[in-house]
mmCIF file of C-alpha atoms in Angstrom:
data_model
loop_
_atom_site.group_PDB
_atom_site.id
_atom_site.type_symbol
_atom_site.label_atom_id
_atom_site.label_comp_id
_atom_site.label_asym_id
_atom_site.label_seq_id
_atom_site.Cartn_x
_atom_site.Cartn_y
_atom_site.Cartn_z
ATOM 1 C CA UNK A 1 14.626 -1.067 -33.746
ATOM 2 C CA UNK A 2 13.050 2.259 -32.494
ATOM 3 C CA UNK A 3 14.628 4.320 -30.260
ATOM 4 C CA UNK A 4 11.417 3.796 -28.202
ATOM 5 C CA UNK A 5 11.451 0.364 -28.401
ATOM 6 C CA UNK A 6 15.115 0.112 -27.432
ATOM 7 C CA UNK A 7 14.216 2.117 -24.372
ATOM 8 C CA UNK A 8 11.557 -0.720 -23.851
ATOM 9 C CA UNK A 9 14.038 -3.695 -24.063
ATOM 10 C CA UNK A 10 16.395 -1.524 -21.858
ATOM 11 C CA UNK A 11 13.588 -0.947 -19.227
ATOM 12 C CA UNK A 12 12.479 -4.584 -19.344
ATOM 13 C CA UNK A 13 16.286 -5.762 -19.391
ATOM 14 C CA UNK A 14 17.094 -3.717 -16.129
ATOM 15 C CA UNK A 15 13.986 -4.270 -13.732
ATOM 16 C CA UNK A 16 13.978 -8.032 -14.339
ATOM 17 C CA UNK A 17 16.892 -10.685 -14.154
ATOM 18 C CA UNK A 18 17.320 -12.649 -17.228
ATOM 19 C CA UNK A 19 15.268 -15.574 -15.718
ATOM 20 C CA UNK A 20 12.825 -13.782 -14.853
ATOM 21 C CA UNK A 21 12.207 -11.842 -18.070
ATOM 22 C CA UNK A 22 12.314 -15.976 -19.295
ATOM 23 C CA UNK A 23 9.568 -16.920 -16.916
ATOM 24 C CA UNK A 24 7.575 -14.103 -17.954
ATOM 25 C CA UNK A 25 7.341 -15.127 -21.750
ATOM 26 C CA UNK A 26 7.378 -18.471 -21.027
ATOM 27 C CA UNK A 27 4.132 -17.958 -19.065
ATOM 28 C CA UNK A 28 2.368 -16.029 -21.411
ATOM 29 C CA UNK A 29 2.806 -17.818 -24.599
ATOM 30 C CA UNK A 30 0.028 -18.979 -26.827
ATOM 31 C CA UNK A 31 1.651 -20.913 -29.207
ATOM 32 C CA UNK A 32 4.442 -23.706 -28.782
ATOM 33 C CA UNK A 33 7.713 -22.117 -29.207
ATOM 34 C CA UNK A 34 11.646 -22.927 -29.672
ATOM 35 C CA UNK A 35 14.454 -21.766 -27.603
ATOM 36 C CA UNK A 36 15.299 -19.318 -29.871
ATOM 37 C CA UNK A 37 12.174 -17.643 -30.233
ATOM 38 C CA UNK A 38 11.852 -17.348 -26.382
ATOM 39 C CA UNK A 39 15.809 -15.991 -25.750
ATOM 40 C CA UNK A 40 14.957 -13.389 -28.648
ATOM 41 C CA UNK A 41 11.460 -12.151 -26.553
ATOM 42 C CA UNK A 42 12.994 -12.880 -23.552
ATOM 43 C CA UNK A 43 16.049 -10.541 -24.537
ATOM 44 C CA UNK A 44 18.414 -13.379 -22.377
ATOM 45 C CA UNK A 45 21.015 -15.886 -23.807
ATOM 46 C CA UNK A 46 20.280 -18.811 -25.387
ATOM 47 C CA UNK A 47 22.248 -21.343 -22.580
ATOM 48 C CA UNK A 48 20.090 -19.332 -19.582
ATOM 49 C CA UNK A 49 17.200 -19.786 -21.712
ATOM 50 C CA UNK A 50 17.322 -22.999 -22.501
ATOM 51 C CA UNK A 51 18.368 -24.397 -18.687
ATOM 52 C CA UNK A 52 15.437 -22.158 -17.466
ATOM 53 C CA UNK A 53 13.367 -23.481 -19.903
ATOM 54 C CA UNK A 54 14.459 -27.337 -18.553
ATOM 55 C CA UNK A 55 13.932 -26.141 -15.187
ATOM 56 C CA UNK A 56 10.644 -24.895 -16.132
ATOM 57 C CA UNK A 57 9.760 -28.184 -17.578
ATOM 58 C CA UNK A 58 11.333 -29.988 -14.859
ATOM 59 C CA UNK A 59 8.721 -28.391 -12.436
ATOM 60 C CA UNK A 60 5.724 -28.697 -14.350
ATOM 61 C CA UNK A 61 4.801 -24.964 -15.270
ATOM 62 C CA UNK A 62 5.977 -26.277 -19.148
ATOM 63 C CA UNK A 63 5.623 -28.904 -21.540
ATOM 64 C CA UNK A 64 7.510 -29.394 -24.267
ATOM 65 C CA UNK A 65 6.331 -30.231 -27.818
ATOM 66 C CA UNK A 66 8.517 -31.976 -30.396
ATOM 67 C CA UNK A 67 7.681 -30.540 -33.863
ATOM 68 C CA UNK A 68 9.633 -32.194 -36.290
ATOM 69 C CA UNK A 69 13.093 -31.823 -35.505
ATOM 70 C CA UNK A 70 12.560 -28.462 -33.086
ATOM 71 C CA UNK A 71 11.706 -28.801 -29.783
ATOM 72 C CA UNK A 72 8.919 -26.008 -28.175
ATOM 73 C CA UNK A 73 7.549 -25.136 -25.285
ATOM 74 C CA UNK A 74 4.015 -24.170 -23.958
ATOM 75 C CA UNK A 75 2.425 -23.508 -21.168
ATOM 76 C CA UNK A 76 1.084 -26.743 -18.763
ATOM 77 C CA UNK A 77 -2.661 -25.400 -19.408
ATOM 78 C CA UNK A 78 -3.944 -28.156 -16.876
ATOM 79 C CA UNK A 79 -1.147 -27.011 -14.166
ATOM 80 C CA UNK A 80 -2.371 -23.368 -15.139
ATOM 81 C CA UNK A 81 -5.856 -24.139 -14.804
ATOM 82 C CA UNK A 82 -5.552 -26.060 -11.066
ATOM 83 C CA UNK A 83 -3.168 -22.670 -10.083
ATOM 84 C CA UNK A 84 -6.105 -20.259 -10.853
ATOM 85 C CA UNK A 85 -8.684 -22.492 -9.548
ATOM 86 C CA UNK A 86 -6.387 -22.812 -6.224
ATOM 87 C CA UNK A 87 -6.208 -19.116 -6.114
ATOM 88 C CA UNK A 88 -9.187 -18.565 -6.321
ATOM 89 C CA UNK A 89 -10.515 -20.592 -3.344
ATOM 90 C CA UNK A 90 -7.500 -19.570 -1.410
ATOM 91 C CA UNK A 91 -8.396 -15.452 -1.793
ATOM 92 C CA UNK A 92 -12.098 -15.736 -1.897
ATOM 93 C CA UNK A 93 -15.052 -17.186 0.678
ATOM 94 C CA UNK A 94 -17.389 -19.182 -0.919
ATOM 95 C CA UNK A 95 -19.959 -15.889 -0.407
ATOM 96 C CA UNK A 96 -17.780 -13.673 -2.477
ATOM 97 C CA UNK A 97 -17.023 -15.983 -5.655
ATOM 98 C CA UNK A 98 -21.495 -16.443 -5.582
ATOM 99 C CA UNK A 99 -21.634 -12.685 -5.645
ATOM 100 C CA UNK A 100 -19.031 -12.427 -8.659
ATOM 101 C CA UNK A 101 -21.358 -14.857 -10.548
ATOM 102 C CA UNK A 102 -24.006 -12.937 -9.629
ATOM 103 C CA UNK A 103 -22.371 -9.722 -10.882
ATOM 104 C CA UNK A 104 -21.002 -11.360 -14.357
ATOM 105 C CA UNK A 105 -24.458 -12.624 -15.086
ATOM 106 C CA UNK A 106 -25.970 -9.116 -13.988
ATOM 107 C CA UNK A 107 -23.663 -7.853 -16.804
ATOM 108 C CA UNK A 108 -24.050 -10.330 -19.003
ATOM 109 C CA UNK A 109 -27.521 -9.424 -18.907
ATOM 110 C CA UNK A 110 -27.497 -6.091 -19.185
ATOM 111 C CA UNK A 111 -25.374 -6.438 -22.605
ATOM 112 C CA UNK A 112 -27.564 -9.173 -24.063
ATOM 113 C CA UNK A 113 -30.881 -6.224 -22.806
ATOM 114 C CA UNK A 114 -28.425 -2.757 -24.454
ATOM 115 C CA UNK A 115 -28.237 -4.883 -27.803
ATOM 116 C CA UNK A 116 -31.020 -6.927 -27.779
ATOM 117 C CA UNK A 117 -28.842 -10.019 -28.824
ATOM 118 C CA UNK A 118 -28.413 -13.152 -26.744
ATOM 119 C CA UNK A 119 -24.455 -14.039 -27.367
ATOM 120 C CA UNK A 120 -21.455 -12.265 -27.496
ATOM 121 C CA UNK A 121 -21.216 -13.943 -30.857
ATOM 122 C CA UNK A 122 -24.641 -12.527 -32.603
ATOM 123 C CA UNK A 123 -23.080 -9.415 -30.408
ATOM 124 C CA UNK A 124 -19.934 -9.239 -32.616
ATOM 125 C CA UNK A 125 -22.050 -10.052 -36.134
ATOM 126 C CA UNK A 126 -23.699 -6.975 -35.085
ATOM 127 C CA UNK A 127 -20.613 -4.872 -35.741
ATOM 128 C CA UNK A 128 -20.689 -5.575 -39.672
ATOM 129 C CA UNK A 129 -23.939 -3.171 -39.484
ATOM 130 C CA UNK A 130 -22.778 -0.495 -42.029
ATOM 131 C CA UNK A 131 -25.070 1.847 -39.904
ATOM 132 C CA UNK A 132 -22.651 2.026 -36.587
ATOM 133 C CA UNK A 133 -20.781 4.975 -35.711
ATOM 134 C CA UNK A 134 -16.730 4.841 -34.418
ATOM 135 C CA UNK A 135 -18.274 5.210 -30.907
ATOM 136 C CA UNK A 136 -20.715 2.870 -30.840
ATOM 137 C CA UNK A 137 -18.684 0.050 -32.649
ATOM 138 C CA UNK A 138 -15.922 0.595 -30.075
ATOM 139 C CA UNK A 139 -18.653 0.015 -26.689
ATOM 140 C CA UNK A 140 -19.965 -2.569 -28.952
ATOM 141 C CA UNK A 141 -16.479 -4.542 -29.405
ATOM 142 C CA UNK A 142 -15.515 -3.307 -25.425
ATOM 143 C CA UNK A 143 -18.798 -5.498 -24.707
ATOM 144 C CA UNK A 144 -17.838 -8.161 -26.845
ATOM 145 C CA UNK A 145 -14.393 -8.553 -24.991
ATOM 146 C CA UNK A 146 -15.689 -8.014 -21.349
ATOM 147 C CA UNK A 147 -18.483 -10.941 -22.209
ATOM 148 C CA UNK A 148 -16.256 -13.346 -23.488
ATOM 149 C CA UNK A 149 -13.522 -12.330 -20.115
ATOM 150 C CA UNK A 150 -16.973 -12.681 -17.880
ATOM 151 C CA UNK A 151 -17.542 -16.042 -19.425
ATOM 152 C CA UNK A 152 -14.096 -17.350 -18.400
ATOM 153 C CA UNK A 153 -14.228 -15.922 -15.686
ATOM 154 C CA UNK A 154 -17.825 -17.554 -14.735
ATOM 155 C CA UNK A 155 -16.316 -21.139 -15.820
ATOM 156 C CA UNK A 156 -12.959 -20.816 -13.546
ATOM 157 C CA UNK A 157 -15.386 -19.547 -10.269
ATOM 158 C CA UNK A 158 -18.113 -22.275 -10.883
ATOM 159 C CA UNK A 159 -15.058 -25.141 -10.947
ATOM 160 C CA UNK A 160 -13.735 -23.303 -7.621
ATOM 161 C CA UNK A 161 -17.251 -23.353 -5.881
ATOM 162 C CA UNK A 162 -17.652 -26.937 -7.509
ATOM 163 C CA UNK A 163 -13.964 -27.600 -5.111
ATOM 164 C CA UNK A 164 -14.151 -25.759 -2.555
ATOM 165 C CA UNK A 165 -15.115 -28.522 -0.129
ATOM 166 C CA UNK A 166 -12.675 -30.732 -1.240
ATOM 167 C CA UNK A 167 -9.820 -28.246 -1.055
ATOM 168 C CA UNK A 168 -10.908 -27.075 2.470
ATOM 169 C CA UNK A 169 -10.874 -30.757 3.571
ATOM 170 C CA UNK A 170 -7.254 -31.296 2.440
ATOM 171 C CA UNK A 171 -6.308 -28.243 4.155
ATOM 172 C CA UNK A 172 -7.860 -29.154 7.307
ATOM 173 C CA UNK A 173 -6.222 -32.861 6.891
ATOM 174 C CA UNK A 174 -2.805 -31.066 6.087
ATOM 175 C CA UNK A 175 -3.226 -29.204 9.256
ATOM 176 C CA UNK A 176 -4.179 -31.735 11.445
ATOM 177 C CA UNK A 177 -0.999 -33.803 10.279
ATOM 178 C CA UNK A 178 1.397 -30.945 11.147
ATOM 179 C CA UNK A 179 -0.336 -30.180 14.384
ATOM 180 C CA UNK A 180 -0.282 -34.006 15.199
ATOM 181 C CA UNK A 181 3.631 -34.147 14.300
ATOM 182 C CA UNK A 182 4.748 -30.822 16.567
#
């Protein structure tokens, strides 16, 4: 290991608990993965990793994935989903997440306008043209990442506008019950 990347590990191992460092790769995982793999990332034992892990799993922020005889773990992508959604409606008014979509499509726009393409896929064929320069191939594949980020993004706020109703409603019923019960 380099010293740099010791001091990394060292950084990581004394600003966050063992748990927490756990959580952290645990959340961000793309892949199903095993105990081990996770305690190694994680830089934390394998018994605190694998009762956080069960905890984890216990409160639905994981699912785990029997592959063969190995047991891995992945993010609960639905639970994930619901969370962001959630958040979103809880931080924003309906008037600012319309104004995001209107500034991602403004963007949008003005990328598919600069490259005279219509996708961020026809976008990213474009970058096999032997004729680009460093500069231009690295806006080029900046574009291509912010478009396909503005397209997620675009698909969580139109689900959270879609909601918003409903999840004011159940707020306003969860309030009324606790003001009815005081």
């Amino acid at each position: 290991m380099s010293e740099s990347s010791r001091d990394v590990v060292q950084s990581w191992s004394e600003s966050m608990s063992a748990r927490d460092r756990i959580r952290a790769v645990a959340e961000t995982l793309r892949e199903p993965r095993s105990v081990n793999w996770i305690s190694e990332q994680a830089d934390a034992a394998w018994s605190t990793t694998n009762e956080e892990l069960q905890d984890l799993v216990d409160r639905g922020q994981l699912r785990r994935v029997e592959a063969g005889e190995t047991t891995r773990y992945q993010p609960d992508y639905t639970q994930l989903l619901f969370e962001e959604i959630r958040t979103l409606i809880e931080e924003n008014t309906r008037e600012e997440l319309r104004s995001e979509l209107a500034a991602i499509t403004e963007e949008i726009e003005e990328w598919q306008a600069t490259y005279d393409v219509e996708t961020w896929e026809e976008l990213e064929q474009s970058l096999a043209d032997g004729e680009l320069g460093s500069d231009e191939l690295r806006d080029r594949r900046e574009a291509i990442a912010g478009w396909e980020e503005n397209l997620e993004d675009r698909r969580l706020i139109k689900h959270a506008l879609a909601l918003y109703s409903d999840v004011e409603a159940a707020r306003e019923r969860l309030n009324e019950y606790s003001n009815s019960r005081q």
